[in-house]
């Protein structure tokens, strides 16, 4: 590697205080641990993203492809100020969220990928990254766009987000914003989690990020039954 | 009237089915019922389709004509029957009358709905279109909201608690795990949806006092039964399950005009009519499929249909009497809560479950020695209700 | 002030809202048109968090009110902490947009 050239290519990095891990008790009674990961686990995470690239349902393909590129870019120092949180149940990876800081005032929410469905895991993870941006990084607002109707329903409608002019980094539909005020107004209703995470749960989560098999991921996202008439 | 046999029963798994069309789903369910009956090449005389709102959900009307075409059943008579969330039950009633009266010998009844073509809040709006236009709809009333108004009064009057409501959800989602056709296949716990300090985030309020897990999901799906005479059923060589009782009754459009809004009169009258036609009593029933679009309804209907005295339904639930293996298993299929509620399909799916139960074909969720089944399909908010009594003949 | 019309059966006296062509009780067809009184009490209510498409709000309180003259109607309850039995005063306001049209209906404030 040409260190001199590399120095031009690597983006500078802002300091971000760490996100303290939390645990959420799910409707099943199961424990969802949400924690921040560092870039060295990206290759593991990509294994879980890869199978989604061909799933058209709910725009998983677009979300998956973009998330794949964003994580890879972060891993290889080509994306600036990105953070990534993961959700695990007994070690098993059930969701990934990422955001990029644009400035000390504004974050840009990138993607939410839930690998387990029907348990509001995507919603809990999305809430967690908002919590990080607003409460721990002190941003004034987070810019958000949705790629699927489900995203629109969960983010724009559930949080009652405000419309913004201009463009979102992803270059899609006109962005919405979660302001500090909106966040704190919705917090009790939407942001769950208890801290600190009990040591045994944390130990299991940190020991290994378990990735479900490709078939399992496809089945969990698509549902077991698929279409009737080909 | 001549006896009416359910010679075939079939459905497709309920869930969100983006890739399938409404008529496609109904066709597959219809084929499943025809094949289950071993109908072969015999002609179907008439088709009744239960569907609430294909015009609004899917921008398609005349779906009964479309269905006979997909199944090449021409020149069979074909009608779509609309009675809100009880469209499926009404379609069965019409099929029953056609066979009982001698108008038709072989009738296919299919219920289907494809609700997930639109986003959730739009589905809510379409479902709310069944409320009174000027006295309810304009205020933003939803079906969960009507159920919420009812639940608050019922809880106050009979001491039903949120724990009771959650017990219904837990039981039915547990049953749903045993049903490969169920939309929601997930075990939930009292802690996760009610008692944990943050449970309200997992199970947010939909229409207080009802939360997410008190409501049925919004589903796509279809179910079908094939009705015929005893003679033909014997030739088809299927176990004989007959429709012995059919009851239907109506009530005021708005909840507020009922002198006692906690009194579901149409449920009581429809059930009495079904039992009286069958010459049976509630205590003769071995298995029941009730319309638990909202958890409170399973409790309230179990009382109004005559299985328990008013105010005792929650106690029976608490005592485990309504579980599979209890005295009167209610919703072994998972009910609307877990099987899902594609509105027009539900009444037919209830009959399908009863047929499977009475034939002993219900697999892991089989209610032992079930010979008499009861189903209740609740339209509007209790303003148009159908009840059925089905029996297995030895 | 509310703008709805209720109907009192000239034969048996039953008060009805909304309109029926025949009396719910005696099936006669003659009614006296009446307006609800100013005040009433709350019979039941619900807080709707998931409103249909087209509503830009959450947590709307809907309730059934019995007016002092016996009319019963559903409306939007504008009370911080609604309680069954509370006294309410009726108003008339925009309750929904249908297309770009405001639709008016009953609203109730604590009396
Ligand atoms: C309660 C309700 C508002 C929840 O809607 P929502 O939060 O938008 O749910 P979503 O559609 O985003 O569902 C996401 C997942 O959550 C789960 N889920 C949704 N609703 C559920 C429910 N009521 N119970 C259990 N799980 C549910 C499902 O797994 C669903 O996955 P799917 O997309 O594969 O079906 C909606 O289900 C509803 O309106 N129910 C009542 C329907 C009704 O009134 N029917 C007519 C009665 S007569
Ligand atoms: Zn009268």
GROMACS .gro file of C-alpha atoms in nm, chain B residues 16-393:
model
  378
  246UNK     CA    1  -4.884  -1.110   0.329
  247UNK     CA    2  -4.889  -1.237  -0.030
  248UNK     CA    3  -4.754  -0.966  -0.253
  249UNK     CA    4  -4.693  -1.203  -0.539
  250UNK     CA    5  -5.041  -1.356  -0.555
  251UNK     CA    6  -5.357  -1.198  -0.692
  252UNK     CA    7  -5.691  -1.215  -0.511
  253UNK     CA    8  -5.847  -1.437  -0.775
  254UNK     CA    9  -5.533  -1.653  -0.792
  255UNK     CA   10  -5.546  -1.713  -0.416
  256UNK     CA   11  -5.916  -1.797  -0.430
  257UNK     CA   12  -5.860  -2.032  -0.721
  258UNK     CA   13  -5.592  -2.229  -0.534
  259UNK     CA   14  -5.808  -2.249  -0.220
  260UNK     CA   15  -6.102  -2.360  -0.439
  261UNK     CA   16  -5.894  -2.631  -0.605
  262UNK     CA   17  -5.777  -2.750  -0.266
  263UNK     CA   18  -6.138  -2.792  -0.153
  264UNK     CA   19  -6.243  -2.963  -0.477
  265UNK     CA   20  -5.948  -3.201  -0.461
  266UNK     CA   21  -6.009  -3.269  -0.094
  267UNK     CA   22  -6.363  -3.375  -0.186
  268UNK     CA   23  -6.229  -3.586  -0.472
  269UNK     CA   24  -6.470  -3.410  -0.703
  270UNK     CA   25  -6.289  -3.511  -1.019
  271UNK     CA   26  -6.468  -3.393  -1.328
  272UNK     CA   27  -6.812  -3.348  -1.177
  273UNK     CA   28  -6.974  -3.015  -1.251
  274UNK     CA   29  -7.007  -2.748  -0.985
  275UNK     CA   30  -7.356  -2.598  -1.006
  276UNK     CA   31  -7.297  -2.276  -0.820
  277UNK     CA   32  -7.015  -2.071  -0.673
  278UNK     CA   33  -7.048  -1.822  -0.387
  279UNK     CA   34  -6.758  -1.590  -0.320
  280UNK     CA   35  -6.722  -1.415   0.015
  281UNK     CA   36  -6.528  -1.093  -0.031
  282UNK     CA   37  -6.562  -0.759   0.141
  283UNK     CA   38  -6.380  -0.499  -0.060
  284UNK     CA   39  -6.192  -0.608  -0.371
  285UNK     CA   40  -6.307  -0.286  -0.535
  286UNK     CA   41  -6.128  -0.077  -0.275
  287UNK     CA   42  -5.830  -0.298  -0.194
  288UNK     CA   43  -5.751  -0.428  -0.543
  289UNK     CA   44  -5.949  -0.216  -0.785
  290UNK     CA   45  -6.123  -0.524  -0.914
  291UNK     CA   46  -6.492  -0.613  -0.902
  292UNK     CA   47  -6.703  -0.906  -1.024
  293UNK     CA   48  -6.455  -1.142  -0.867
  294UNK     CA   49  -6.696  -1.438  -0.865
  295UNK     CA   50  -6.713  -1.427  -1.244
  296UNK     CA   51  -6.336  -1.397  -1.258
  297UNK     CA   52  -6.300  -1.699  -1.030
  298UNK     CA   53  -6.524  -1.937  -1.230
  299UNK     CA   54  -6.320  -1.841  -1.532
  300UNK     CA   55  -5.987  -1.915  -1.361
  301UNK     CA   56  -6.124  -2.252  -1.250
  302UNK     CA   57  -6.310  -2.322  -1.577
  303UNK     CA   58  -6.630  -2.390  -1.388
  304UNK     CA   59  -6.856  -2.233  -1.650
  305UNK     CA   60  -7.153  -2.238  -1.684
  306UNK     CA   61  -7.182  -2.256  -1.302
  307UNK     CA   62  -7.388  -1.982  -1.138
  308UNK     CA   63  -7.160  -1.739  -0.957
  309UNK     CA   64  -7.217  -1.458  -0.707
  310UNK     CA   65  -7.001  -1.248  -0.487
  311UNK     CA   66  -7.147  -1.209  -0.139
  312UNK     CA   67  -7.053  -0.899   0.060
  313UNK     CA   68  -7.128  -0.875   0.430
  314UNK     CA   69  -6.826  -0.695   0.571
  315UNK     CA   70  -6.602  -0.917   0.784
  316UNK     CA   71  -6.881  -1.177   0.781
  317UNK     CA   72  -6.878  -1.207   0.402
  318UNK     CA   73  -6.733  -1.559   0.430
  319UNK     CA   74  -7.007  -1.670   0.668
  320UNK     CA   75  -7.273  -1.520   0.444
  321UNK     CA   76  -7.127  -1.698   0.141
  322UNK     CA   77  -7.151  -2.029   0.328
  323UNK     CA   78  -7.508  -1.953   0.426
  324UNK     CA   79  -7.596  -1.891   0.062
  325UNK     CA   80  -7.425  -2.212  -0.045
  326UNK     CA   81  -7.606  -2.399   0.230
  327UNK     CA   82  -7.943  -2.265   0.116
  328UNK     CA   83  -7.870  -2.355  -0.245
  329UNK     CA   84  -7.801  -2.720  -0.159
  330UNK     CA   85  -8.066  -2.748   0.114
  331UNK     CA   86  -8.336  -2.613  -0.113
  332UNK     CA   87  -8.248  -2.838  -0.405
  333UNK     CA   88  -8.146  -2.544  -0.622
  334UNK     CA   89  -7.797  -2.690  -0.659
  335UNK     CA   90  -7.633  -3.024  -0.584
  336UNK     CA   91  -7.269  -2.920  -0.578
  337UNK     CA   92  -7.165  -2.576  -0.455
  338UNK     CA   93  -6.822  -2.424  -0.414
  339UNK     CA   94  -6.791  -2.152  -0.150
  340UNK     CA   95  -6.472  -1.948  -0.151
  341UNK     CA   96  -6.380  -1.662   0.078
  342UNK     CA   97  -6.087  -1.438  -0.003
  343UNK     CA   98  -5.937  -1.099   0.059
  344UNK     CA   99  -5.614  -0.932  -0.043
  345UNK     CA  100  -5.571  -0.644   0.200
  346UNK     CA  101  -5.197  -0.592   0.193
  347UNK     CA  102  -5.195  -0.437  -0.150
  348UNK     CA  103  -5.234  -0.107   0.035
  349UNK     CA  104  -5.030   0.035   0.325
  350UNK     CA  105  -5.161  -0.029   0.681
  351UNK     CA  106  -5.336   0.305   0.744
  352UNK     CA  107  -5.515   0.274   0.410
  353UNK     CA  108  -5.634  -0.074   0.496
  354UNK     CA  109  -5.761   0.072   0.823
  355UNK     CA  110  -5.951   0.335   0.625
  356UNK     CA  111  -6.105   0.080   0.388
  357UNK     CA  112  -6.214  -0.138   0.679
  358UNK     CA  113  -6.357   0.172   0.851
  359UNK     CA  114  -6.575   0.233   0.545
  360UNK     CA  115  -6.820  -0.016   0.700
  361UNK     CA  116  -6.899   0.230   0.982
  362UNK     CA  117  -7.181   0.486   0.969
  363UNK     CA  118  -7.071   0.756   0.723
  364UNK     CA  119  -7.190   1.066   0.910
  365UNK     CA  120  -7.219   0.942   1.267
  366UNK     CA  121  -6.892   0.746   1.285
  367UNK     CA  122  -6.661   0.745   0.984
  368UNK     CA  123  -6.596   1.119   0.965
  369UNK     CA  124  -6.452   1.118   1.316
  370UNK     CA  125  -6.171   0.880   1.223
  371UNK     CA  126  -6.339   0.580   1.380
  372UNK     CA  127  -6.161   0.253   1.301
  373UNK     CA  128  -6.269  -0.101   1.380
  374UNK     CA  129  -6.012  -0.118   1.660
  375UNK     CA  130  -6.161   0.211   1.790
  376UNK     CA  131  -6.514   0.066   1.804
  377UNK     CA  132  -6.366  -0.237   1.977
  378UNK     CA  133  -6.186  -0.001   2.218
  379UNK     CA  134  -6.512   0.177   2.310
  380UNK     CA  135  -6.670  -0.163   2.370
  381UNK     CA  136  -6.375  -0.306   2.562
  382UNK     CA  137  -6.363  -0.022   2.814
  383UNK     CA  138  -6.729  -0.080   2.904
  384UNK     CA  139  -6.694  -0.458   2.910
  385UNK     CA  140  -6.392  -0.444   3.137
  386UNK     CA  141  -6.574  -0.213   3.375
  387UNK     CA  142  -6.893  -0.411   3.382
  388UNK     CA  143  -6.751  -0.762   3.409
  389UNK     CA  144  -6.411  -0.712   3.567
  390UNK     CA  145  -6.225  -0.830   3.260
  391UNK     CA  146  -5.861  -0.719   3.288
  392UNK     CA  147  -5.580  -0.657   3.043
  393UNK     CA  148  -5.427  -0.982   3.173
  394UNK     CA  149  -5.737  -1.164   3.051
  395UNK     CA  150  -5.712  -1.000   2.710
  396UNK     CA  151  -5.346  -1.095   2.689
  397UNK     CA  152  -5.427  -1.454   2.788
  398UNK     CA  153  -5.646  -1.478   2.479
  399UNK     CA  154  -5.361  -1.350   2.263
  400UNK     CA  155  -5.106  -1.585   2.420
  401UNK     CA  156  -5.334  -1.888   2.386
  402UNK     CA  157  -5.427  -1.815   2.026
  403UNK     CA  158  -5.073  -1.736   1.916
  404UNK     CA  159  -4.965  -2.061   2.083
  405UNK     CA  160  -5.234  -2.248   1.887
  406UNK     CA  161  -5.122  -2.067   1.575
  407UNK     CA  162  -4.778  -2.222   1.613
  408UNK     CA  163  -4.947  -2.558   1.559
  409UNK     CA  164  -5.124  -2.438   1.245
  410UNK     CA  165  -4.920  -2.432   0.924
  411UNK     CA  166  -5.181  -2.203   0.770
  412UNK     CA  167  -5.145  -1.931   1.034
  413UNK     CA  168  -5.018  -1.582   0.953
  414UNK     CA  169  -4.865  -1.510   1.294
  415UNK     CA  170  -4.645  -1.793   1.410
  416UNK     CA  171  -4.483  -1.660   1.720
  417UNK     CA  172  -4.510  -1.740   2.087
  418UNK     CA  173  -4.561  -1.432   2.300
  419UNK     CA  174  -4.527  -1.396   2.676
  420UNK     CA  175  -4.714  -1.201   2.943
  421UNK     CA  176  -4.386  -1.030   3.028
  422UNK     CA  177  -4.303  -0.931   2.672
  423UNK     CA  178  -4.640  -0.780   2.586
  424UNK     CA  179  -4.787  -0.669   2.919
  425UNK     CA  180  -4.598  -0.682   3.247
  426UNK     CA  181  -4.247  -0.569   3.155
  427UNK     CA  182  -4.210  -0.193   3.222
  428UNK     CA  183  -4.133  -0.141   2.854
  429UNK     CA  184  -4.387  -0.387   2.715
  430UNK     CA  185  -4.593  -0.096   2.580
  431UNK     CA  186  -4.321  -0.040   2.322
  432UNK     CA  187  -4.351  -0.399   2.194
  433UNK     CA  188  -4.728  -0.386   2.211
  434UNK     CA  189  -4.818  -0.023   2.152
  435UNK     CA  190  -5.167   0.114   2.195
  436UNK     CA  191  -5.382   0.077   1.887
  437UNK     CA  192  -5.710   0.203   2.037
  438UNK     CA  193  -5.685   0.217   2.413
  439UNK     CA  194  -5.743  -0.009   2.605
  440UNK     CA  195  -5.655  -0.234   2.310
  441UNK     CA  196  -5.291  -0.280   2.217
  442UNK     CA  197  -5.119  -0.436   1.917
  443UNK     CA  198  -5.139  -0.791   2.050
  444UNK     CA  199  -5.510  -0.752   2.120
  445UNK     CA  200  -5.572  -0.708   1.748
  446UNK     CA  201  -5.578  -0.947   1.458
  447UNK     CA  202  -5.324  -0.873   1.185
  448UNK     CA  203  -5.411  -0.753   0.837
  449UNK     CA  204  -5.373  -1.052   0.607
  450UNK     CA  205  -5.406  -1.185   0.255
  451UNK     CA  206  -5.560  -1.526   0.203
  452UNK     CA  207  -5.839  -1.749   0.083
  453UNK     CA  208  -6.032  -2.054   0.204
  454UNK     CA  209  -6.292  -2.277   0.043
  455UNK     CA  210  -6.547  -2.549   0.116
  456UNK     CA  211  -6.735  -2.774  -0.119
  457UNK     CA  212  -7.098  -2.832  -0.020
  458UNK     CA  213  -7.316  -3.110  -0.147
  459UNK     CA  214  -7.594  -3.355  -0.069
  460UNK     CA  215  -7.562  -3.668   0.142
  461UNK     CA  216  -7.601  -3.895  -0.162
  462UNK     CA  217  -7.322  -3.731  -0.355
  463UNK     CA  218  -7.101  -3.713  -0.046
  464UNK     CA  219  -7.138  -4.090  -0.004
  465UNK     CA  220  -7.030  -4.143  -0.364
  466UNK     CA  221  -6.729  -3.920  -0.300
  467UNK     CA  222  -6.645  -4.141  -0.007
  468UNK     CA  223  -6.554  -3.864   0.237
  469UNK     CA  224  -6.624  -3.863   0.612
  470UNK     CA  225  -6.963  -3.699   0.651
  471UNK     CA  226  -6.957  -3.358   0.819
  472UNK     CA  227  -7.290  -3.177   0.792
  473UNK     CA  228  -7.396  -2.820   0.847
  474UNK     CA  229  -7.675  -2.877   1.100
  475UNK     CA  230  -7.737  -2.523   1.209
  476UNK     CA  231  -7.713  -2.183   1.046
  477UNK     CA  232  -7.813  -1.867   1.230
  478UNK     CA  233  -7.785  -1.504   1.140
  479UNK     CA  234  -7.893  -1.185   1.312
  480UNK     CA  235  -7.840  -0.811   1.286
  481UNK     CA  236  -7.817  -0.518   1.525
  482UNK     CA  237  -7.801  -0.138   1.500
  483UNK     CA  238  -7.534   0.008   1.274
  484UNK     CA  239  -7.384   0.225   1.549
  485UNK     CA  240  -7.273   0.102   1.887
  486UNK     CA  241  -7.421   0.405   2.065
  487UNK     CA  242  -7.778   0.318   1.971
  488UNK     CA  243  -7.771  -0.016   2.151
  489UNK     CA  244  -7.952   0.025   2.481
  490UNK     CA  245  -7.671  -0.173   2.644
  491UNK     CA  246  -7.361  -0.141   2.424
  492UNK     CA  247  -7.196  -0.436   2.602
  493UNK     CA  248  -7.482  -0.661   2.492
  494UNK     CA  249  -7.399  -0.827   2.159
  495UNK     CA  250  -7.758  -0.915   2.078
  496UNK     CA  251  -7.688  -1.029   1.725
  497UNK     CA  252  -7.437  -1.284   1.858
  498UNK     CA  253  -7.693  -1.420   2.103
  499UNK     CA  254  -7.973  -1.442   1.847
  500UNK     CA  255  -7.759  -1.584   1.565
  501UNK     CA  256  -7.621  -1.851   1.800
  502UNK     CA  257  -7.966  -1.940   1.935
  503UNK     CA  258  -8.095  -1.974   1.581
  504UNK     CA  259  -7.808  -2.200   1.480
  505UNK     CA  260  -7.847  -2.419   1.787
  506UNK     CA  261  -8.221  -2.443   1.746
  507UNK     CA  262  -8.194  -2.548   1.381
  508UNK     CA  263  -7.938  -2.810   1.484
  509UNK     CA  264  -8.149  -2.923   1.779
  510UNK     CA  265  -7.844  -2.886   2.003
  511UNK     CA  266  -7.730  -2.679   2.299
  512UNK     CA  267  -7.403  -2.494   2.361
  513UNK     CA  268  -7.301  -2.768   2.604
  514UNK     CA  269  -7.300  -3.017   2.314
  515UNK     CA  270  -7.017  -2.833   2.138
  516UNK     CA  271  -6.670  -2.991   2.144
  517UNK     CA  272  -6.476  -2.722   1.961
  518UNK     CA  273  -6.549  -2.359   1.869
  519UNK     CA  274  -6.401  -2.110   1.628
  520UNK     CA  275  -6.493  -1.760   1.741
  521UNK     CA  276  -6.431  -1.424   1.575
  522UNK     CA  277  -6.146  -1.286   1.787
  523UNK     CA  278  -6.065  -0.987   1.566
  524UNK     CA  279  -5.995  -0.830   1.905
  525UNK     CA  280  -5.912  -1.034   2.214
  526UNK     CA  281  -6.214  -0.901   2.403
  527UNK     CA  282  -6.442  -1.049   2.138
  528UNK     CA  283  -6.338  -1.406   2.210
  529UNK     CA  284  -6.438  -1.358   2.573
  530UNK     CA  285  -6.761  -1.167   2.497
  531UNK     CA  286  -6.869  -1.404   2.220
  532UNK     CA  287  -6.804  -1.712   2.432
  533UNK     CA  288  -7.061  -1.571   2.674
  534UNK     CA  289  -7.314  -1.438   2.424
  535UNK     CA  290  -7.310  -1.762   2.225
  536UNK     CA  291  -7.414  -1.940   2.543
  537UNK     CA  292  -7.100  -2.132   2.639
  538UNK     CA  293  -7.053  -1.940   2.964
  539UNK     CA  294  -7.276  -1.710   3.167
  540UNK     CA  295  -7.213  -1.335   3.122
  541UNK     CA  296  -6.902  -1.236   3.308
  542UNK     CA  297  -6.775  -1.595   3.333
  543UNK     CA  298  -6.592  -1.615   2.999
  544UNK     CA  299  -6.276  -1.462   3.139
  545UNK     CA  300  -6.283  -1.705   3.430
  546UNK     CA  301  -6.314  -2.004   3.201
  547UNK     CA  302  -6.021  -1.869   3.001
  548UNK     CA  303  -5.817  -1.819   3.316
  549UNK     CA  304  -5.893  -2.174   3.424
  550UNK     CA  305  -5.762  -2.306   3.092
  551UNK     CA  306  -6.101  -2.440   2.983
  552UNK     CA  307  -6.068  -2.286   2.639
  553UNK     CA  308  -5.726  -2.428   2.555
  554UNK     CA  309  -5.676  -2.733   2.337
  555UNK     CA  310  -5.728  -3.012   2.591
  556UNK     CA  311  -5.965  -2.798   2.800
  557UNK     CA  312  -6.340  -2.844   2.838
  558UNK     CA  313  -6.424  -2.628   2.539
  559UNK     CA  314  -6.126  -2.551   2.316
  560UNK     CA  315  -6.181  -2.214   2.147
  561UNK     CA  316  -5.987  -2.121   1.836
  562UNK     CA  317  -5.753  -2.420   1.813
  563UNK     CA  318  -5.660  -2.278   1.471
  564UNK     CA  319  -5.518  -1.970   1.637
  565UNK     CA  320  -5.832  -1.774   1.554
  566UNK     CA  321  -5.822  -1.445   1.372
  567UNK     CA  322  -5.547  -1.336   1.612
  568UNK     CA  323  -5.296  -1.586   1.479
  569UNK     CA  324  -5.441  -1.743   1.165
  570UNK     CA  325  -5.497  -1.388   1.040
  571UNK     CA  326  -5.803  -1.205   0.915
  572UNK     CA  327  -5.832  -1.156   0.541
  573UNK     CA  328  -6.183  -1.029   0.604
  574UNK     CA  329  -6.384  -1.211   0.335
  575UNK     CA  330  -6.193  -1.535   0.392
  576UNK     CA  331  -6.241  -1.566   0.767
  577UNK     CA  332  -6.590  -1.717   0.787
  578UNK     CA  333  -6.489  -1.985   0.539
  579UNK     CA  334  -6.155  -2.051   0.712
  580UNK     CA  335  -6.347  -2.112   1.035
  581UNK     CA  336  -6.556  -2.378   0.860
  582UNK     CA  337  -6.242  -2.534   0.711
  583UNK     CA  338  -6.089  -2.563   1.058
  584UNK     CA  339  -6.406  -2.721   1.196
  585UNK     CA  340  -6.416  -2.976   0.915
  586UNK     CA  341  -6.055  -3.072   0.981
  587UNK     CA  342  -6.122  -3.094   1.354
  588UNK     CA  343  -6.438  -3.304   1.312
  589UNK     CA  344  -6.267  -3.539   1.068
  590UNK     CA  345  -5.968  -3.577   1.300
  591UNK     CA  346  -5.735  -3.421   1.044
  592UNK     CA  347  -5.616  -3.124   1.249
  593UNK     CA  348  -5.271  -3.259   1.325
  594UNK     CA  349  -5.095  -3.124   1.633
  595UNK     CA  350  -5.386  -2.903   1.724
  596UNK     CA  351  -5.648  -3.179   1.705
  597UNK     CA  352  -5.920  -3.156   1.968
  598UNK     CA  353  -5.976  -3.513   2.086
  599UNK     CA  354  -6.304  -3.682   1.994
  600UNK     CA  355  -6.458  -3.368   1.850
  601UNK     CA  356  -6.791  -3.446   1.683
  602UNK     CA  357  -6.974  -3.113   1.715
  603UNK     CA  358  -6.824  -2.781   1.615
  604UNK     CA  359  -6.946  -2.422   1.632
  605UNK     CA  360  -6.828  -2.114   1.448
  606UNK     CA  361  -6.915  -1.749   1.476
  607UNK     CA  362  -6.841  -1.487   1.211
  608UNK     CA  363  -6.889  -1.131   1.339
  609UNK     CA  364  -6.960  -0.862   1.081
  610UNK     CA  365  -6.938  -0.488   1.128
  611UNK     CA  366  -6.903  -0.427   1.494
  612UNK     CA  367  -7.154  -0.695   1.579
  613UNK     CA  368  -7.426  -0.563   1.351
  614UNK     CA  369  -7.441  -0.867   1.126
  615UNK     CA  370  -7.343  -1.200   1.272
  616UNK     CA  371  -7.350  -1.559   1.148
  617UNK     CA  372  -7.328  -1.876   1.353
  618UNK     CA  373  -7.288  -2.234   1.236
  619UNK     CA  374  -7.315  -2.575   1.396
  620UNK     CA  375  -7.129  -2.856   1.217
  621UNK     CA  376  -7.147  -3.224   1.306
  622UNK     CA  377  -6.955  -3.536   1.221
  623UNK     CA  378  -7.186  -3.827   1.136
   0.00000   0.00000   0.00000
